[in-house]
Amino acid sequence: MGFTIAVDGPAASGKGTISKRLARDYGFGHLDTGRLYRAVGRRMLDGMEPVEAARTLNPEELDDAALRLPEVAQAASRVATIAEVRAALVDFQRAVAARSGGAVLDGRDIGTVICPDAPAKLFVTARPEIRADRRWRELVAAGHDVSFDGVLDDIRRRDDQDMNRADAPLRAAETALVLDTSDMDIDTAVATARRFIDEKRPES
């Protein structure tokens, strides 16, 4: 099994950007596990039963630009509360984590449930207003007609759903480095993460 970096955190905290940079810097594979749940949520909005959607998910669907829409994000948060959906997606995620070349997985329960034995765990967070501003700018730049207040409400609803669900709630793993990116640029965040990860890597 390769070296696994588990990155968790709430929506728009910066964990996706940090994870991609880490994967690039270390030459590891990368999986945004949130896209799995968004794809299932998108299928549910189209009328499919969530568990069946998870069991028959096609990897090509993970590249759909519509997965960034707020309504899909809300649907993703809802289907993520269903234990059978989470169970259906576990093997997919663990297979990526086990790749021999190393892997970075980011999501909500990577360090606590999917890869509890990962040697390097990060929990990336930021204040809700900061995260909402980031997501709002991203959506507007993509041509979506959304308001900042609407995005902030969406962020807070998702936080509540993710942190209070009965199955695999969002929380920092005990051994995770908590990285608050509220007042941190991406280069500083990645450098901080790398110092922590390098301490965990045997070859370091």
PDB file of N, CA, C and O in Angstrom, residues 70-136:
ATOM      1  N   PRO A  70     -25.341  24.754  -6.494  1.00  0.00           N
ATOM      2  CA  PRO A  70     -25.750  24.712  -5.083  1.00  0.00           C
ATOM      3  C   PRO A  70     -26.783  23.634  -4.777  1.00  0.00           C
ATOM      4  O   PRO A  70     -26.699  22.977  -3.731  1.00  0.00           O
ATOM      5  N   GLU A  71     -27.751  23.436  -5.674  1.00  0.00           N
ATOM      6  CA  GLU A  71     -28.785  22.433  -5.408  1.00  0.00           C
ATOM      7  C   GLU A  71     -28.209  21.018  -5.409  1.00  0.00           C
ATOM      8  O   GLU A  71     -28.677  20.138  -4.682  1.00  0.00           O
ATOM      9  N   VAL A  72     -27.169  20.803  -6.206  1.00  0.00           N
ATOM     10  CA  VAL A  72     -26.515  19.498  -6.220  1.00  0.00           C
ATOM     11  C   VAL A  72     -25.711  19.310  -4.933  1.00  0.00           C
ATOM     12  O   VAL A  72     -25.667  18.220  -4.363  1.00  0.00           O
ATOM     13  N   ALA A  73     -25.091  20.387  -4.464  1.00  0.00           N
ATOM     14  CA  ALA A  73     -24.339  20.327  -3.209  1.00  0.00           C
ATOM     15  C   ALA A  73     -25.265  19.970  -2.050  1.00  0.00           C
ATOM     16  O   ALA A  73     -24.916  19.158  -1.179  1.00  0.00           O
ATOM     17  N   GLN A  74     -26.441  20.584  -2.028  1.00  0.00           N
ATOM     18  CA  GLN A  74     -27.403  20.263  -0.975  1.00  0.00           C
ATOM     19  C   GLN A  74     -27.860  18.814  -1.072  1.00  0.00           C
ATOM     20  O   GLN A  74     -27.993  18.119  -0.065  1.00  0.00           O
ATOM     21  N   ALA A  75     -28.100  18.346  -2.287  1.00  0.00           N
ATOM     22  CA  ALA A  75     -28.507  16.956  -2.490  1.00  0.00           C
ATOM     23  C   ALA A  75     -27.401  16.012  -2.033  1.00  0.00           C
ATOM     24  O   ALA A  75     -27.663  14.961  -1.434  1.00  0.00           O
ATOM     25  N   ALA A  76     -26.150  16.383  -2.318  1.00  0.00           N
ATOM     26  CA  ALA A  76     -25.017  15.563  -1.904  1.00  0.00           C
ATOM     27  C   ALA A  76     -24.967  15.433  -0.391  1.00  0.00           C
ATOM     28  O   ALA A  76     -24.711  14.347   0.154  1.00  0.00           O
ATOM     29  N   SER A  77     -25.199  16.538   0.303  1.00  0.00           N
ATOM     30  CA  SER A  77     -25.176  16.517   1.760  1.00  0.00           C
ATOM     31  C   SER A  77     -26.297  15.633   2.306  1.00  0.00           C
ATOM     32  O   SER A  77     -26.122  14.941   3.315  1.00  0.00           O
ATOM     33  N   ARG A  78     -27.450  15.620   1.620  1.00  0.00           N
ATOM     34  CA  ARG A  78     -28.570  14.782   2.061  1.00  0.00           C
ATOM     35  C   ARG A  78     -28.269  13.300   1.848  1.00  0.00           C
ATOM     36  O   ARG A  78     -28.484  12.479   2.737  1.00  0.00           O
ATOM     37  N   VAL A  79     -27.771  12.943   0.659  1.00  0.00           N
ATOM     38  CA  VAL A  79     -27.521  11.521   0.410  1.00  0.00           C
ATOM     39  C   VAL A  79     -26.375  11.000   1.272  1.00  0.00           C
ATOM     40  O   VAL A  79     -26.314   9.804   1.573  1.00  0.00           O
ATOM     41  N   ALA A  80     -25.474  11.898   1.685  1.00  0.00           N
ATOM     42  CA  ALA A  80     -24.347  11.484   2.514  1.00  0.00           C
ATOM     43  C   ALA A  80     -24.787  11.059   3.914  1.00  0.00           C
ATOM     44  O   ALA A  80     -24.017  10.427   4.640  1.00  0.00           O
ATOM     45  N   THR A  81     -26.029  11.384   4.299  1.00  0.00           N
ATOM     46  CA  THR A  81     -26.548  10.959   5.602  1.00  0.00           C
ATOM     47  C   THR A  81     -27.071   9.526   5.553  1.00  0.00           C
ATOM     48  O   THR A  81     -27.398   8.956   6.589  1.00  0.00           O
ATOM     49  N   ILE A  82     -27.163   8.938   4.358  1.00  0.00           N
ATOM     50  CA  ILE A  82     -27.722   7.598   4.189  1.00  0.00           C
ATOM     51  C   ILE A  82     -26.597   6.566   4.310  1.00  0.00           C
ATOM     52  O   ILE A  82     -25.679   6.528   3.486  1.00  0.00           O
ATOM     53  N   ALA A  83     -26.653   5.741   5.340  1.00  0.00           N
ATOM     54  CA  ALA A  83     -25.576   4.788   5.609  1.00  0.00           C
ATOM     55  C   ALA A  83     -25.321   3.852   4.434  1.00  0.00           C
ATOM     56  O   ALA A  83     -24.168   3.519   4.133  1.00  0.00           O
ATOM     57  N   GLU A  84     -26.395   3.430   3.749  1.00  0.00           N
ATOM     58  CA  GLU A  84     -26.229   2.497   2.625  1.00  0.00           C
ATOM     59  C   GLU A  84     -25.493   3.152   1.457  1.00  0.00           C
ATOM     60  O   GLU A  84     -24.757   2.484   0.735  1.00  0.00           O
ATOM     61  N   VAL A  85     -25.699   4.458   1.276  1.00  0.00           N
ATOM     62  CA  VAL A  85     -24.989   5.185   0.220  1.00  0.00           C
ATOM     63  C   VAL A  85     -23.501   5.238   0.556  1.00  0.00           C
ATOM     64  O   VAL A  85     -22.639   4.961  -0.282  1.00  0.00           O
ATOM     65  N   ARG A  86     -23.192   5.578   1.793  1.00  0.00           N
ATOM     66  CA  ARG A  86     -21.799   5.677   2.209  1.00  0.00           C
ATOM     67  C   ARG A  86     -21.108   4.327   2.072  1.00  0.00           C
ATOM     68  O   ARG A  86     -19.970   4.230   1.604  1.00  0.00           O
ATOM     69  N   ALA A  87     -21.803   3.265   2.479  1.00  0.00           N
ATOM     70  CA  ALA A  87     -21.220   1.922   2.384  1.00  0.00           C
ATOM     71  C   ALA A  87     -20.933   1.549   0.937  1.00  0.00           C
ATOM     72  O   ALA A  87     -19.920   0.914   0.633  1.00  0.00           O
ATOM     73  N   ALA A  88     -21.823   1.941   0.022  1.00  0.00           N
ATOM     74  CA  ALA A  88     -21.650   1.603  -1.392  1.00  0.00           C
ATOM     75  C   ALA A  88     -20.426   2.280  -1.999  1.00  0.00           C
ATOM     76  O   ALA A  88     -19.870   1.793  -2.989  1.00  0.00           O
ATOM     77  N   LEU A  89     -20.007   3.403  -1.423  1.00  0.00           N
ATOM     78  CA  LEU A  89     -18.892   4.163  -1.982  1.00  0.00           C
ATOM     79  C   LEU A  89     -17.553   3.924  -1.270  1.00  0.00           C
ATOM     80  O   LEU A  89     -16.522   4.406  -1.722  1.00  0.00           O
ATOM     81  N   VAL A  90     -17.588   3.163  -0.175  1.00  0.00           N
ATOM     82  CA  VAL A  90     -16.375   2.937   0.614  1.00  0.00           C
ATOM     83  C   VAL A  90     -15.297   2.223  -0.195  1.00  0.00           C
ATOM     84  O   VAL A  90     -14.133   2.641  -0.210  1.00  0.00           O
ATOM     85  N   ASP A  91     -15.651   1.122  -0.855  1.00  0.00           N
ATOM     86  CA  ASP A  91     -14.653   0.333  -1.577  1.00  0.00           C
ATOM     87  C   ASP A  91     -13.975   1.147  -2.669  1.00  0.00           C
ATOM     88  O   ASP A  91     -12.760   1.022  -2.886  1.00  0.00           O
ATOM     89  N   PHE A  92     -14.750   1.980  -3.365  1.00  0.00           N
ATOM     90  CA  PHE A  92     -14.198   2.834  -4.426  1.00  0.00           C
ATOM     91  C   PHE A  92     -13.114   3.734  -3.848  1.00  0.00           C
ATOM     92  O   PHE A  92     -12.009   3.858  -4.397  1.00  0.00           O
ATOM     93  N   GLN A  93     -13.415   4.351  -2.717  1.00  0.00           N
ATOM     94  CA  GLN A  93     -12.475   5.287  -2.107  1.00  0.00           C
ATOM     95  C   GLN A  93     -11.234   4.575  -1.574  1.00  0.00           C
ATOM     96  O   GLN A  93     -10.102   5.048  -1.755  1.00  0.00           O
ATOM     97  N   ARG A  94     -11.431   3.438  -0.934  1.00  0.00           N
ATOM     98  CA  ARG A  94     -10.284   2.716  -0.371  1.00  0.00           C
ATOM     99  C   ARG A  94      -9.388   2.148  -1.462  1.00  0.00           C
ATOM    100  O   ARG A  94      -8.173   2.023  -1.261  1.00  0.00           O
ATOM    101  N   ALA A  95      -9.957   1.805  -2.608  1.00  0.00           N
ATOM    102  CA  ALA A  95      -9.147   1.304  -3.714  1.00  0.00           C
ATOM    103  C   ALA A  95      -8.204   2.391  -4.217  1.00  0.00           C
ATOM    104  O   ALA A  95      -7.041   2.132  -4.543  1.00  0.00           O
ATOM    105  N   VAL A  96      -8.693   3.624  -4.275  1.00  0.00           N
ATOM    106  CA  VAL A  96      -7.842   4.741  -4.686  1.00  0.00           C
ATOM    107  C   VAL A  96      -6.749   4.970  -3.645  1.00  0.00           C
ATOM    108  O   VAL A  96      -5.579   5.184  -3.979  1.00  0.00           O
ATOM    109  N   ALA A  97      -7.120   4.913  -2.369  1.00  0.00           N
ATOM    110  CA  ALA A  97      -6.159   5.148  -1.293  1.00  0.00           C
ATOM    111  C   ALA A  97      -5.035   4.120  -1.298  1.00  0.00           C
ATOM    112  O   ALA A  97      -3.901   4.425  -0.886  1.00  0.00           O
ATOM    113  N   ALA A  98      -5.330   2.916  -1.773  1.00  0.00           N
ATOM    114  CA  ALA A  98      -4.359   1.827  -1.717  1.00  0.00           C
ATOM    115  C   ALA A  98      -3.385   1.811  -2.896  1.00  0.00           C
ATOM    116  O   ALA A  98      -2.498   0.966  -2.936  1.00  0.00           O
ATOM    117  N   ARG A  99      -3.529   2.741  -3.836  1.00  0.00           N
ATOM    118  CA  ARG A  99      -2.645   2.712  -5.007  1.00  0.00           C
ATOM    119  C   ARG A  99      -1.186   2.822  -4.582  1.00  0.00           C
ATOM    120  O   ARG A  99      -0.843   3.574  -3.668  1.00  0.00           O
ATOM    121  N   SER A 100      -0.323   2.068  -5.255  1.00  0.00           N
ATOM    122  CA  SER A 100       1.069   1.958  -4.833  1.00  0.00           C
ATOM    123  C   SER A 100       1.846   3.264  -4.931  1.00  0.00           C
ATOM    124  O   SER A 100       2.825   3.474  -4.221  1.00  0.00           O
ATOM    125  N   GLY A 101       1.437   4.155  -5.823  1.00  0.00           N
ATOM    126  CA  GLY A 101       2.164   5.403  -5.999  1.00  0.00           C
ATOM    127  C   GLY A 101       1.848   6.480  -4.986  1.00  0.00           C
ATOM    128  O   GLY A 101       2.408   7.575  -5.046  1.00  0.00           O
ATOM    129  N   GLY A 102       0.961   6.187  -4.037  1.00  0.00           N
ATOM    130  CA  GLY A 102       0.555   7.192  -3.070  1.00  0.00           C
ATOM    131  C   GLY A 102      -0.717   7.891  -3.513  1.00  0.00           C
ATOM    132  O   GLY A 102      -1.025   7.946  -4.713  1.00  0.00           O
ATOM    133  N   ALA A 103      -1.483   8.421  -2.572  1.00  0.00           N
ATOM    134  CA  ALA A 103      -2.754   9.053  -2.913  1.00  0.00           C
ATOM    135  C   ALA A 103      -3.129  10.128  -1.900  1.00  0.00           C
ATOM    136  O   ALA A 103      -2.788  10.034  -0.718  1.00  0.00           O
ATOM    137  N   VAL A 104      -3.832  11.132  -2.406  1.00  0.00           N
ATOM    138  CA  VAL A 104      -4.426  12.169  -1.568  1.00  0.00           C
ATOM    139  C   VAL A 104      -5.934  12.080  -1.764  1.00  0.00           C
ATOM    140  O   VAL A 104      -6.420  12.180  -2.894  1.00  0.00           O
ATOM    141  N   LEU A 105      -6.662  11.866  -0.684  1.00  0.00           N
ATOM    142  CA  LEU A 105      -8.119  11.832  -0.739  1.00  0.00           C
ATOM    143  C   LEU A 105      -8.655  12.978   0.101  1.00  0.00           C
ATOM    144  O   LEU A 105      -8.200  13.181   1.237  1.00  0.00           O
ATOM    145  N   ASP A 106      -9.608  13.729  -0.450  1.00  0.00           N
ATOM    146  CA  ASP A 106     -10.228  14.774   0.358  1.00  0.00           C
ATOM    147  C   ASP A 106     -11.723  14.579   0.421  1.00  0.00           C
ATOM    148  O   ASP A 106     -12.347  14.113  -0.530  1.00  0.00           O
ATOM    149  N   GLY A 107     -12.283  14.894   1.595  1.00  0.00           N
ATOM    150  CA  GLY A 107     -13.715  14.694   1.795  1.00  0.00           C
ATOM    151  C   GLY A 107     -14.160  15.124   3.175  1.00  0.00           C
ATOM    152  O   GLY A 107     -13.674  16.114   3.727  1.00  0.00           O
ATOM    153  N   ARG A 108     -15.084  14.343   3.749  1.00  0.00           N
ATOM    154  CA  ARG A 108     -15.642  14.674   5.061  1.00  0.00           C
ATOM    155  C   ARG A 108     -15.267  13.641   6.134  1.00  0.00           C
ATOM    156  O   ARG A 108     -15.277  13.945   7.313  1.00  0.00           O
ATOM    157  N   ASP A 109     -14.967  12.406   5.702  1.00  0.00           N
ATOM    158  CA  ASP A 109     -14.709  11.347   6.682  1.00  0.00           C
ATOM    159  C   ASP A 109     -13.522  10.474   6.296  1.00  0.00           C
ATOM    160  O   ASP A 109     -13.460   9.302   6.637  1.00  0.00           O
ATOM    161  N   ILE A 110     -12.562  11.049   5.581  1.00  0.00           N
ATOM    162  CA  ILE A 110     -11.428  10.259   5.098  1.00  0.00           C
ATOM    163  C   ILE A 110     -10.546   9.799   6.260  1.00  0.00           C
ATOM    164  O   ILE A 110     -10.227   8.620   6.392  1.00  0.00           O
ATOM    165  N   GLY A 111     -10.152  10.734   7.104  1.00  0.00           N
ATOM    166  CA  GLY A 111      -9.267  10.388   8.213  1.00  0.00           C
ATOM    167  C   GLY A 111      -9.948   9.647   9.342  1.00  0.00           C
ATOM    168  O   GLY A 111      -9.281   8.976  10.138  1.00  0.00           O
ATOM    169  N   THR A 112     -11.271   9.744   9.434  1.00  0.00           N
ATOM    170  CA  THR A 112     -11.989   9.107  10.539  1.00  0.00           C
ATOM    171  C   THR A 112     -12.609   7.766  10.168  1.00  0.00           C
ATOM    172  O   THR A 112     -12.733   6.888  11.016  1.00  0.00           O
ATOM    173  N   VAL A 113     -13.005   7.589   8.896  1.00  0.00           N
ATOM    174  CA  VAL A 113     -13.731   6.369   8.504  1.00  0.00           C
ATOM    175  C   VAL A 113     -13.087   5.641   7.326  1.00  0.00           C
ATOM    176  O   VAL A 113     -12.808   4.447   7.399  1.00  0.00           O
ATOM    177  N   ILE A 114     -12.839   6.358   6.232  1.00  0.00           N
ATOM    178  CA  ILE A 114     -12.353   5.704   5.017  1.00  0.00           C
ATOM    179  C   ILE A 114     -10.917   5.218   5.178  1.00  0.00           C
ATOM    180  O   ILE A 114     -10.590   4.077   4.852  1.00  0.00           O
ATOM    181  N   CYS A 115     -10.049   6.065   5.678  1.00  0.00           N
ATOM    182  CA  CYS A 115      -8.622   5.725   5.851  1.00  0.00           C
ATOM    183  C   CYS A 115      -8.161   6.074   7.265  1.00  0.00           C
ATOM    184  O   CYS A 115      -7.302   6.952   7.447  1.00  0.00           O
ATOM    185  N   PRO A 116      -8.702   5.396   8.281  1.00  0.00           N
ATOM    186  CA  PRO A 116      -8.339   5.750   9.656  1.00  0.00           C
ATOM    187  C   PRO A 116      -6.868   5.505   9.980  1.00  0.00           C
ATOM    188  O   PRO A 116      -6.340   6.068  10.945  1.00  0.00           O
ATOM    189  N   ASP A 117      -6.200   4.674   9.172  1.00  0.00           N
ATOM    190  CA  ASP A 117      -4.789   4.386   9.404  1.00  0.00           C
ATOM    191  C   ASP A 117      -3.857   5.223   8.527  1.00  0.00           C
ATOM    192  O   ASP A 117      -2.642   4.971   8.487  1.00  0.00           O
ATOM    193  N   ALA A 118      -4.409   6.197   7.814  1.00  0.00           N
ATOM    194  CA  ALA A 118      -3.561   7.064   6.975  1.00  0.00           C
ATOM    195  C   ALA A 118      -2.497   7.722   7.848  1.00  0.00           C
ATOM    196  O   ALA A 118      -2.810   8.265   8.910  1.00  0.00           O
ATOM    197  N   PRO A 119      -1.241   7.701   7.425  1.00  0.00           N
ATOM    198  CA  PRO A 119      -0.175   8.273   8.253  1.00  0.00           C
ATOM    199  C   PRO A 119      -0.217   9.794   8.373  1.00  0.00           C
ATOM    200  O   PRO A 119       0.279  10.360   9.343  1.00  0.00           O
ATOM    201  N   ALA A 120      -0.812  10.464   7.372  1.00  0.00           N
ATOM    202  CA  ALA A 120      -0.883  11.932   7.409  1.00  0.00           C
ATOM    203  C   ALA A 120      -2.330  12.371   7.230  1.00  0.00           C
ATOM    204  O   ALA A 120      -2.960  12.058   6.220  1.00  0.00           O
ATOM    205  N   LYS A 121      -2.839  13.089   8.217  1.00  0.00           N
ATOM    206  CA  LYS A 121      -4.232  13.541   8.180  1.00  0.00           C
ATOM    207  C   LYS A 121      -4.282  15.051   8.396  1.00  0.00           C
ATOM    208  O   LYS A 121      -3.633  15.580   9.301  1.00  0.00           O
ATOM    209  N   LEU A 122      -5.074  15.713   7.567  1.00  0.00           N
ATOM    210  CA  LEU A 122      -5.280  17.154   7.684  1.00  0.00           C
ATOM    211  C   LEU A 122      -6.762  17.428   7.864  1.00  0.00           C
ATOM    212  O   LEU A 122      -7.603  16.733   7.293  1.00  0.00           O
ATOM    213  N   PHE A 123      -7.084  18.456   8.639  1.00  0.00           N
ATOM    214  CA  PHE A 123      -8.459  18.945   8.725  1.00  0.00           C
ATOM    215  C   PHE A 123      -8.408  20.426   8.366  1.00  0.00           C
ATOM    216  O   PHE A 123      -7.897  21.243   9.132  1.00  0.00           O
ATOM    217  N   VAL A 124      -8.887  20.747   7.163  1.00  0.00           N
ATOM    218  CA  VAL A 124      -8.821  22.109   6.632  1.00  0.00           C
ATOM    219  C   VAL A 124     -10.142  22.818   6.896  1.00  0.00           C
ATOM    220  O   VAL A 124     -11.211  22.311   6.540  1.00  0.00           O
ATOM    221  N   THR A 125     -10.090  23.980   7.497  1.00  0.00           N
ATOM    222  CA  THR A 125     -11.308  24.701   7.820  1.00  0.00           C
ATOM    223  C   THR A 125     -11.114  26.200   7.589  1.00  0.00           C
ATOM    224  O   THR A 125     -10.022  26.662   7.255  1.00  0.00           O
ATOM    225  N   ALA A 126     -12.176  26.960   7.745  1.00  0.00           N
ATOM    226  CA  ALA A 126     -12.143  28.424   7.645  1.00  0.00           C
ATOM    227  C   ALA A 126     -13.487  28.930   8.159  1.00  0.00           C
ATOM    228  O   ALA A 126     -14.465  28.173   8.234  1.00  0.00           O
ATOM    229  N   ARG A 127     -13.550  30.200   8.489  1.00  0.00           N
ATOM    230  CA  ARG A 127     -14.801  30.776   8.971  1.00  0.00           C
ATOM    231  C   ARG A 127     -15.881  30.682   7.884  1.00  0.00           C
ATOM    232  O   ARG A 127     -15.571  30.799   6.683  1.00  0.00           O
ATOM    233  N   PRO A 128     -17.147  30.496   8.266  1.00  0.00           N
ATOM    234  CA  PRO A 128     -18.223  30.344   7.274  1.00  0.00           C
ATOM    235  C   PRO A 128     -18.293  31.485   6.267  1.00  0.00           C
ATOM    236  O   PRO A 128     -18.515  31.248   5.068  1.00  0.00           O
ATOM    237  N   GLU A 129     -18.113  32.733   6.730  1.00  0.00           N
ATOM    238  CA  GLU A 129     -18.200  33.880   5.824  1.00  0.00           C
ATOM    239  C   GLU A 129     -17.088  33.854   4.778  1.00  0.00           C
ATOM    240  O   GLU A 129     -17.293  34.221   3.621  1.00  0.00           O
ATOM    241  N   ILE A 130     -15.920  33.426   5.186  1.00  0.00           N
ATOM    242  CA  ILE A 130     -14.789  33.319   4.262  1.00  0.00           C
ATOM    243  C   ILE A 130     -15.080  32.238   3.228  1.00  0.00           C
ATOM    244  O   ILE A 130     -14.855  32.423   2.017  1.00  0.00           O
ATOM    245  N   ARG A 131     -15.582  31.109   3.695  1.00  0.00           N
ATOM    246  CA  ARG A 131     -15.873  30.006   2.781  1.00  0.00           C
ATOM    247  C   ARG A 131     -16.989  30.362   1.807  1.00  0.00           C
ATOM    248  O   ARG A 131     -16.936  30.017   0.622  1.00  0.00           O
ATOM    249  N   ALA A 132     -17.992  31.077   2.303  1.00  0.00           N
ATOM    250  CA  ALA A 132     -19.097  31.485   1.434  1.00  0.00           C
ATOM    251  C   ALA A 132     -18.615  32.448   0.352  1.00  0.00           C
ATOM    252  O   ALA A 132     -19.043  32.358  -0.808  1.00  0.00           O
ATOM    253  N   ASP A 133     -17.734  33.361   0.725  1.00  0.00           N
ATOM    254  CA  ASP A 133     -17.209  34.312  -0.257  1.00  0.00           C
ATOM    255  C   ASP A 133     -16.428  33.578  -1.349  1.00  0.00           C
ATOM    256  O   ASP A 133     -16.564  33.888  -2.544  1.00  0.00           O
ATOM    257  N   ARG A 134     -15.639  32.600  -0.953  1.00  0.00           N
ATOM    258  CA  ARG A 134     -14.880  31.822  -1.938  1.00  0.00           C
ATOM    259  C   ARG A 134     -15.813  31.096  -2.901  1.00  0.00           C
ATOM    260  O   ARG A 134     -15.616  31.122  -4.117  1.00  0.00           O
ATOM    261  N   ARG A 135     -16.826  30.420  -2.363  1.00  0.00           N
ATOM    262  CA  ARG A 135     -17.739  29.653  -3.203  1.00  0.00           C
ATOM    263  C   ARG A 135     -18.580  30.573  -4.085  1.00  0.00           C
ATOM    264  O   ARG A 135     -18.837  30.285  -5.249  1.00  0.00           O
ATOM    265  N   TRP A 136     -19.010  31.717  -3.533  1.00  0.00           N
ATOM    266  CA  TRP A 136     -19.815  32.675  -4.309  1.00  0.00           C
ATOM    267  C   TRP A 136     -19.015  33.191  -5.501  1.00  0.00           C
ATOM    268  O   TRP A 136     -19.523  33.234  -6.629  1.00  0.00           O
TER     269      TRP A 136
END
